PDB file of C-alpha atoms in Angstrom:
ATOM      1  CA  MET A 243     -60.568  32.215  92.707  1.00 43.00           C
ATOM      2  CA  SER A 244     -61.661  35.344  90.856  1.00 41.00           C
ATOM      3  CA  ASP A 245     -62.152  35.338  87.088  1.00 43.00           C
ATOM      4  CA  LYS A 246     -59.640  37.266  85.033  1.00 40.00           C
ATOM      5  CA  LYS A 247     -60.271  38.690  81.586  1.00 41.00           C
ATOM      6  CA  SER A 248     -57.914  37.442  78.901  1.00 42.00           C
ATOM      7  CA  ASN A 249     -55.565  40.044  77.474  1.00 45.00           C
ATOM      8  CA  GLN A 250     -55.030  38.011  74.340  1.00 52.00           C
ATOM      9  CA  SER A 251     -56.392  39.575  71.137  1.00 50.00           C
ATOM     10  CA  SER A 252     -58.017  37.676  68.292  1.00 55.00           C
ATOM     11  CA  PRO A 253     -56.063  36.791  65.097  1.00 52.00           C
ATOM     12  CA  PRO A 254     -57.718  39.591  63.053  1.00 52.00           C
ATOM     13  CA  GLU A 255     -56.913  42.097  65.789  1.00 56.00           C
ATOM     14  CA  ARG A 256     -53.300  40.935  65.960  1.00 53.00           C
ATOM     15  CA  ALA A 257     -53.061  41.190  62.154  1.00 51.00           C
ATOM     16  CA  THR A 258     -54.418  44.738  62.268  1.00 50.00           C
ATOM     17  CA  GLN A 259     -51.919  45.658  64.949  1.00 54.00           C
ATOM     18  CA  ARG A 260     -49.047  44.275  62.893  1.00 51.00           C
ATOM     19  CA  ALA A 261     -50.243  46.143  59.796  1.00 50.00           C
ATOM     20  CA  THR A 262     -50.493  49.390  61.742  1.00 49.00           C
ATOM     21  CA  THR A 263     -46.926  48.925  62.973  1.00 49.00           C
ATOM     22  CA  ARG A 264     -45.735  48.296  59.421  1.00 50.00           C
ATOM     23  CA  ALA A 265     -47.624  51.371  58.187  1.00 50.00           C
ATOM     24  CA  SER A 266     -45.699  53.585  60.595  1.00 53.00           C
ATOM     25  CA  LYS A 267     -42.493  52.283  59.005  1.00 69.00           C
ATOM     26  CA  ARG A 268     -43.674  52.370  55.371  1.00 85.00           C
ATOM     27  CA  THR A 269     -40.760  51.992  52.961  1.00 92.00           C
ATOM     28  CA  PRO A 270     -40.229  54.056  49.783  1.00 93.00           C
ATOM     29  CA  GLU A 271     -40.959  50.889  47.786  1.00 94.00           C
ATOM     30  CA  GLN A 272     -44.317  50.414  49.500  1.00 94.00           C
ATOM     31  CA  ALA A 273     -45.252  54.060  49.015  1.00 93.00           C
ATOM     32  CA  ALA A 274     -44.332  53.856  45.330  1.00 95.00           C
ATOM     33  CA  LEU A 275     -46.399  50.686  44.864  1.00 95.00           C
ATOM     34  CA  LEU A 276     -49.456  52.296  46.432  1.00 95.00           C
ATOM     35  CA  SER A 277     -49.061  55.346  44.170  1.00 95.00           C
ATOM     36  CA  GLN A 278     -48.835  53.187  41.038  1.00 96.00           C
ATOM     37  CA  ILE A 279     -51.844  51.090  42.057  1.00 97.00           C
ATOM     38  CA  GLU A 280     -53.893  54.281  42.338  1.00 96.00           C
ATOM     39  CA  GLN A 281     -52.976  55.117  38.737  1.00 97.00           C
ATOM     40  CA  VAL A 282     -53.986  51.637  37.563  1.00 97.00           C
ATOM     41  CA  ALA A 283     -57.287  51.987  39.409  1.00 97.00           C
ATOM     42  CA  GLN A 284     -57.985  55.321  37.733  1.00 97.00           C
ATOM     43  CA  GLY A 285     -57.369  53.823  34.287  1.00 97.00           C
ATOM     44  CA  LEU A 286     -59.565  50.792  34.927  1.00 97.00           C
ATOM     45  CA  ALA A 287     -62.347  52.976  36.285  1.00 97.00           C
ATOM     46  CA  ALA A 288     -62.298  55.222  33.229  1.00 96.00           C
ATOM     47  CA  THR A 289     -62.423  52.188  30.935  1.00 96.00           C
ATOM     48  CA  PHE A 290     -65.300  50.388  32.657  1.00 95.00           C
ATOM     49  CA  ALA A 291     -67.366  53.365  33.864  1.00 93.00           C
ATOM     50  CA  PRO A 292     -70.078  53.523  35.040  1.00 92.00           C
ATOM     51  CA  PHE A 293     -70.734  49.837  35.705  1.00 91.00           C
ATOM     52  CA  CYS A 294     -67.585  48.926  37.626  1.00 96.00           C
ATOM     53  CA  GLU A 295     -66.507  50.308  40.976  1.00 97.00           C
ATOM     54  CA  VAL A 296     -62.725  50.283  41.440  1.00 98.00           C
ATOM     55  CA  VAL A 297     -61.299  50.500  44.952  1.00 98.00           C
ATOM     56  CA  VAL A 298     -57.728  50.735  46.242  1.00 98.00           C
ATOM     57  CA  HIS A 299     -57.210  49.352  49.764  1.00 97.00           C
ATOM     58  CA  ASP A 300     -54.128  50.232  51.796  1.00 96.00           C
ATOM     59  CA  LEU A 301     -53.626  47.083  53.863  1.00 95.00           C
ATOM     60  CA  LEU A 302     -50.934  48.798  55.903  1.00 94.00           C
ATOM     61  CA  ALA A 303     -53.648  50.967  57.444  1.00 94.00           C
ATOM     62  CA  PRO A 304     -56.640  48.597  57.648  1.00 94.00           C
ATOM     63  CA  LYS A 305     -58.772  50.851  59.867  1.00 94.00           C
ATOM     64  CA  HIS A 306     -58.660  53.568  57.195  1.00 95.00           C
ATOM     65  CA  ALA A 307     -57.842  51.362  54.226  1.00 96.00           C
ATOM     66  CA  ILE A 308     -59.700  52.903  51.289  1.00 97.00           C
ATOM     67  CA  LEU A 309     -57.225  55.158  49.515  1.00 96.00           C
ATOM     68  CA  ALA A 310     -59.317  55.710  46.395  1.00 96.00           C
ATOM     69  CA  ILE A 311     -62.763  54.725  45.143  1.00 97.00           C
ATOM     70  CA  HIS A 312     -63.864  55.341  41.554  1.00 97.00           C
ATOM     71  CA  ASN A 313     -67.360  54.949  40.055  1.00 96.00           C
ATOM     72  CA  ASN A 314     -68.672  54.669  43.591  1.00 96.00           C
ATOM     73  CA  LEU A 315     -71.453  52.064  43.610  1.00 94.00           C
ATOM     74  CA  SER A 316     -71.192  50.857  47.208  1.00 94.00           C
ATOM     75  CA  GLY A 317     -71.604  54.166  49.018  1.00 94.00           C
ATOM     76  CA  ARG A 318     -68.279  53.848  50.831  1.00 95.00           C
ATOM     77  CA  SER A 319     -65.810  56.685  51.306  1.00 96.00           C
ATOM     78  CA  VAL A 320     -62.073  57.273  51.286  1.00 96.00           C
ATOM     79  CA  GLY A 321     -60.790  56.414  54.767  1.00 96.00           C
ATOM     80  CA  ASP A 322     -63.277  53.606  55.401  1.00 96.00           C
ATOM     81  CA  PRO A 323     -61.887  50.335  56.833  1.00 95.00           C
ATOM     82  CA  THR A 324     -60.900  47.331  54.780  1.00 94.00           C
ATOM     83  CA  THR A 325     -63.108  44.298  54.175  1.00 93.00           C
ATOM     84  CA  GLU A 326     -62.892  40.823  55.705  1.00 93.00           C
ATOM     85  CA  LEU A 327     -60.973  39.703  52.638  1.00 94.00           C
ATOM     86  CA  GLY A 328     -58.428  42.436  53.279  1.00 94.00           C
ATOM     87  CA  LEU A 329     -58.035  41.343  56.899  1.00 94.00           C
ATOM     88  CA  ALA A 330     -57.552  37.760  55.734  1.00 95.00           C
ATOM     89  CA  ARG A 331     -54.690  38.844  53.470  1.00 95.00           C
ATOM     90  CA  ILE A 332     -53.073  40.852  56.278  1.00 93.00           C
ATOM     91  CA  ALA A 333     -53.223  37.793  58.547  1.00 94.00           C
ATOM     92  CA  ASP A 334     -51.915  35.331  55.956  1.00 94.00           C
ATOM     93  CA  PRO A 335     -49.264  36.183  53.325  1.00 92.00           C
ATOM     94  CA  ASP A 336     -50.144  32.882  51.602  1.00 94.00           C
ATOM     95  CA  TYR A 337     -53.753  33.940  51.044  1.00 96.00           C
ATOM     96  CA  PRO A 338     -54.572  33.744  47.267  1.00 96.00           C
ATOM     97  CA  GLN A 339     -53.296  36.810  45.474  1.00 97.00           C
ATOM     98  CA  VAL A 340     -56.139  36.843  42.924  1.00 97.00           C
ATOM     99  CA  VAL A 341     -59.733  36.064  43.839  1.00 96.00           C
ATOM    100  CA  ALA A 342     -61.725  36.518  40.651  1.00 96.00           C
ATOM    101  CA  ASN A 343     -65.402  36.767  39.747  1.00 96.00           C
ATOM    102  CA  TYR A 344     -66.907  35.947  43.120  1.00 96.00           C
ATOM    103  CA  ALA A 345     -70.513  36.783  44.038  1.00 95.00           C
ATOM    104  CA  ASN A 346     -70.974  39.975  46.016  1.00 95.00           C
ATOM    105  CA  GLN A 347     -73.766  42.353  46.974  1.00 93.00           C
ATOM    106  CA  PHE A 348     -74.022  46.110  47.460  1.00 91.00           C
ATOM    107  CA  ALA A 349     -75.629  47.544  50.591  1.00 86.00           C
ATOM    108  CA  ASP A 350     -78.921  48.205  48.772  1.00 85.00           C
ATOM    109  CA  GLY A 351     -79.206  44.580  47.625  1.00 86.00           C
ATOM    110  CA  ARG A 352     -77.905  44.921  44.070  1.00 90.00           C
ATOM    111  CA  GLN A 353     -76.022  41.843  42.928  1.00 92.00           C
ATOM    112  CA  ALA A 354     -72.387  42.300  41.978  1.00 94.00           C
ATOM    113  CA  LYS A 355     -69.466  40.345  40.579  1.00 96.00           C
ATOM    114  CA  SER A 356     -66.157  41.136  42.245  1.00 97.00           C
ATOM    115  CA  THR A 357     -62.467  40.542  41.688  1.00 97.00           C
ATOM    116  CA  SER A 358     -59.778  41.314  44.248  1.00 97.00           C
ATOM    117  CA  VAL A 359     -56.054  41.437  43.467  1.00 98.00           C
ATOM    118  CA  GLY A 360     -53.638  41.496  46.375  1.00 97.00           C
ATOM    119  CA  ILE A 361     -50.399  43.439  46.001  1.00 97.00           C
ATOM    120  CA  LYS A 362     -47.240  42.312  47.812  1.00 96.00           C
ATOM    121  CA  ASP A 363     -44.009  44.141  48.485  1.00 95.00           C
ATOM    122  CA  ALA A 364     -40.542  42.714  47.943  1.00 94.00           C
ATOM    123  CA  SER A 365     -40.650  40.967  51.314  1.00 93.00           C
ATOM    124  CA  GLY A 366     -43.790  39.051  50.332  1.00 94.00           C
ATOM    125  CA  ASN A 367     -46.214  40.853  52.618  1.00 92.00           C
ATOM    126  CA  TYR A 368     -49.554  42.152  51.396  1.00 95.00           C
ATOM    127  CA  ILE A 369     -49.570  45.942  51.375  1.00 96.00           C
ATOM    128  CA  ALA A 370     -52.583  46.720  49.185  1.00 96.00           C
ATOM    129  CA  ALA A 371     -55.521  45.325  47.249  1.00 97.00           C
ATOM    130  CA  LEU A 372     -57.108  46.440  44.000  1.00 98.00           C
ATOM    131  CA  CYS A 373     -60.799  45.520  43.909  1.00 97.00           C
ATOM    132  CA  LEU A 374     -63.327  45.654  41.092  1.00 98.00           C
ATOM    133  CA  ASN A 375     -67.062  45.415  41.777  1.00 97.00           C
ATOM    134  CA  VAL A 376     -69.332  45.121  38.732  1.00 96.00           C
ATOM    135  CA  ASP A 377     -73.019  46.005  39.077  1.00 94.00           C
ATOM    136  CA  LEU A 378     -74.892  43.123  37.409  1.00 93.00           C
ATOM    137  CA  THR A 379     -78.310  44.784  37.514  1.00 88.00           C
ATOM    138  CA  LEU A 380     -78.190  46.421  34.091  1.00 81.00           C
ATOM    139  CA  PHE A 381     -76.483  43.481  32.432  1.00 87.00           C
ATOM    140  CA  ARG A 382     -79.126  41.064  33.670  1.00 85.00           C
ATOM    141  CA  SER A 383     -81.824  43.396  32.362  1.00 82.00           C
ATOM    142  CA  LEU A 384     -80.071  43.519  28.993  1.00 84.00           C
ATOM    143  CA  GLN A 385     -79.709  39.737  29.037  1.00 84.00           C
ATOM    144  CA  SER A 386     -83.454  39.405  29.512  1.00 84.00           C
ATOM    145  CA  VAL A 387     -84.218  41.877  26.714  1.00 81.00           C
ATOM    146  CA  VAL A 388     -81.784  40.222  24.304  1.00 84.00           C
ATOM    147  CA  GLY A 389     -83.149  36.787  25.169  1.00 84.00           C
ATOM    148  CA  GLN A 390     -86.669  37.961  24.407  1.00 85.00           C
ATOM    149  CA  PHE A 391     -85.585  39.646  21.162  1.00 85.00           C
ATOM    150  CA  THR A 392     -83.703  36.588  19.869  1.00 82.00           C
ATOM    151  CA  ALA A 393     -86.382  34.062  20.885  1.00 82.00           C
ATOM    152  CA  ILE A 394     -87.758  32.001  17.986  1.00 74.00           C
ATOM    153  CA  ASN A 395     -91.279  30.627  17.836  1.00 72.00           C
ATOM    154  CA  GLY A 396     -90.878  26.924  17.150  1.00 67.00           C
ATOM    155  CA  ASP A 397     -94.626  26.226  17.148  1.00 70.00           C
ATOM    156  CA  THR A 398     -95.204  27.339  13.558  1.00 65.00           C
ATOM    157  CA  GLY A 399     -93.505  24.324  12.008  1.00 67.00           C
ATOM    158  CA  LEU A 400     -91.927  26.624   9.423  1.00 62.00           C
ATOM    159  CA  SER A 401     -88.258  26.792   8.531  1.00 56.00           C
ATOM    160  CA  GLU A 402     -86.737  29.140   5.985  1.00 55.00           C
ATOM    161  CA  SER A 403     -83.265  30.153   4.825  1.00 53.00           C
ATOM    162  CA  LEU A 404     -82.351  33.432   3.173  1.00 53.00           C
ATOM    163  CA  ASP A 405     -78.976  32.003   2.153  1.00 57.00           C
ATOM    164  CA  PRO A 406     -78.630  31.296  -1.592  1.00 66.00           C
ATOM    165  CA  ALA A 407     -78.841  27.598  -2.449  1.00 69.00           C
ATOM    166  CA  GLY A 408     -75.318  26.174  -2.639  1.00 85.00           C
ATOM    167  CA  ALA A 409     -73.736  28.973  -0.559  1.00 88.00           C
ATOM    168  CA  LYS A 410     -72.867  26.556   2.234  1.00 88.00           C
ATOM    169  CA  ALA A 411     -70.975  24.317  -0.197  1.00 90.00           C
ATOM    170  CA  ILE A 412     -68.983  27.308  -1.465  1.00 92.00           C
ATOM    171  CA  ARG A 413     -67.963  28.297   2.059  1.00 92.00           C
ATOM    172  CA  GLN A 414     -66.958  24.723   2.870  1.00 92.00           C
ATOM    173  CA  ARG A 415     -64.745  24.543  -0.240  1.00 92.00           C
ATOM    174  CA  ILE A 416     -63.117  27.862   0.667  1.00 94.00           C
ATOM    175  CA  ASP A 417     -62.456  26.645   4.212  1.00 94.00           C
ATOM    176  CA  GLN A 418     -60.974  23.390   2.924  1.00 94.00           C
ATOM    177  CA  PHE A 419     -58.746  25.268   0.459  1.00 94.00           C
ATOM    178  CA  ALA A 420     -57.467  27.581   3.213  1.00 93.00           C
ATOM    179  CA  ALA A 421     -56.930  24.646   5.592  1.00 94.00           C
ATOM    180  CA  ARG A 422     -54.687  22.937   3.037  1.00 93.00           C
ATOM    181  CA  LEU A 423     -52.506  26.044   3.140  1.00 92.00           C
ATOM    182  CA  SER A 424     -52.628  26.170   6.958  1.00 92.00           C
ATOM    183  CA  THR A 425     -54.245  29.591   6.922  1.00 92.00           C
ATOM    184  CA  ALA A 426     -57.642  31.252   7.226  1.00 93.00           C
ATOM    185  CA  PRO A 427     -59.891  32.299   4.304  1.00 93.00           C
ATOM    186  CA  ARG A 428     -59.491  35.998   5.099  1.00 94.00           C
ATOM    187  CA  ALA A 429     -55.686  35.640   5.186  1.00 94.00           C
ATOM    188  CA  LEU A 430     -55.360  34.291   1.621  1.00 94.00           C
ATOM    189  CA  LYS A 431     -52.963  36.251  -0.588  1.00 94.00           C
ATOM    190  CA  ALA A 432     -53.866  37.415  -4.105  1.00 94.00           C
ATOM    191  CA  ALA A 433     -52.191  34.464  -5.835  1.00 95.00           C
ATOM    192  CA  GLU A 434     -53.896  32.047  -3.458  1.00 95.00           C
ATOM    193  CA  ARG A 435     -57.281  33.670  -4.088  1.00 95.00           C
ATOM    194  CA  ARG A 436     -56.784  33.278  -7.849  1.00 95.00           C
ATOM    195  CA  ALA A 437     -56.003  29.584  -7.382  1.00 95.00           C
ATOM    196  CA  LEU A 438     -59.091  29.258  -5.180  1.00 95.00           C
ATOM    197  CA  LEU A 439     -61.317  30.911  -7.801  1.00 94.00           C
ATOM    198  CA  ARG A 440     -60.046  28.523 -10.469  1.00 94.00           C
ATOM    199  CA  GLU A 441     -60.823  25.579  -8.205  1.00 93.00           C
ATOM    200  CA  LEU A 442     -64.316  26.902  -7.460  1.00 93.00           C
ATOM    201  CA  LYS A 443     -64.972  27.480 -11.153  1.00 91.00           C
ATOM    202  CA  ASP A 444     -63.789  23.985 -12.124  1.00 92.00           C
ATOM    203  CA  SER A 445     -66.068  22.449  -9.482  1.00 90.00           C
ATOM    204  CA  GLY A 446     -69.092  24.352 -10.767  1.00 90.00           C
ATOM    205  CA  CYS A 447     -69.503  26.358  -7.563  1.00 89.00           C
ATOM    206  CA  MET A 448     -69.393  29.658  -9.423  1.00 90.00           C
ATOM    207  CA  GLU A 449     -72.643  28.732 -11.201  1.00 88.00           C
ATOM    208  CA  VAL A 450     -74.502  29.172  -7.917  1.00 86.00           C
ATOM    209  CA  ARG A 451     -76.714  32.255  -7.708  1.00 85.00           C
ATOM    210  CA  ARG A 452     -74.853  35.186  -6.090  1.00 89.00           C
ATOM    211  CA  ALA A 453     -71.679  33.077  -5.932  1.00 91.00           C
ATOM    212  CA  MET A 454     -69.393  36.101  -6.301  1.00 92.00           C
ATOM    213  CA  GLU A 455     -71.085  37.803  -3.356  1.00 92.00           C
ATOM    214  CA  VAL A 456     -70.822  34.675  -1.175  1.00 92.00           C
ATOM    215  CA  VAL A 457     -67.114  34.312  -1.990  1.00 94.00           C
ATOM    216  CA  ALA A 458     -66.413  37.998  -1.341  1.00 94.00           C
ATOM    217  CA  GLN A 459     -68.161  37.928   2.042  1.00 93.00           C
ATOM    218  CA  HIS A 460     -66.356  34.772   3.166  1.00 93.00           C
ATOM    219  CA  LEU A 461     -62.957  36.086   2.076  1.00 95.00           C
ATOM    220  CA  GLY A 462     -63.588  39.530   3.540  1.00 94.00           C
ATOM    221  CA  VAL A 463     -62.894  41.330   0.261  1.00 94.00           C
ATOM    222  CA  SER A 464     -64.966  43.334  -2.202  1.00 94.00           C
ATOM    223  CA  ARG A 465     -66.856  41.797  -5.111  1.00 91.00           C
ATOM    224  CA  ALA A 466     -64.613  43.815  -7.442  1.00 93.00           C
ATOM    225  CA  THR A 467     -61.592  42.009  -5.972  1.00 94.00           C
ATOM    226  CA  VAL A 468     -63.237  38.638  -6.535  1.00 92.00           C
ATOM    227  CA  TYR A 469     -64.098  39.545 -10.146  1.00 91.00           C
ATOM    228  CA  GLY A 470     -60.482  40.591 -10.662  1.00 92.00           C
ATOM    229  CA  ASP A 471     -59.154  37.362  -9.151  1.00 89.00           C
ATOM    230  CA  ALA A 472     -61.507  35.304 -11.310  1.00 89.00           C
ATOM    231  CA  LYS A 473     -60.146  36.701 -14.589  1.00 84.00           C
TER     232      LYS A 473
END
């Protein structure tokens, strides 16, 4: 018996064939969705430039899926094929619509953080994907610099505070006063601030050095406003 080659195609190939067939019969709704996604991609790219690559994939034409690519970090081009994730969505309408913050890598080895959002038409089939790829290289460099800058030498045995003595107690009293009114210190109205200042004065808190300044900073108002409320 002679061997015969199987004519059956693999699941990804069958999915690609189905998508190609659907692309040839693209509906006005699908075309409109793709057009709107391109506008969203352009806005996102302008907002997060130059650290975030934004790509629009047309899953109805997987062999030439990339419709638009902004802030190009991966070296791909319009007309390039879709990714494995795109093929997975084409093959399975139940594939997760949002895959967020997963580890990725550009062709030159740079580490990236990616998010992919699948777009479905009214029939529930995936027709497109909006993908964001963030280059982590600069951010990790900044993280290292900031970590070095904010590092504190704990070997000296010294501890110092530049906060006026008693300032913490003033802030705590202000927070407690605002909590009783179910609000925040910076949201206190003029009448409420006057009542607060009377309470602080009666408790002796206003005798603390630079008390007016501490109160003003915690309330988010000027010292002149605090002086006026204290009258």
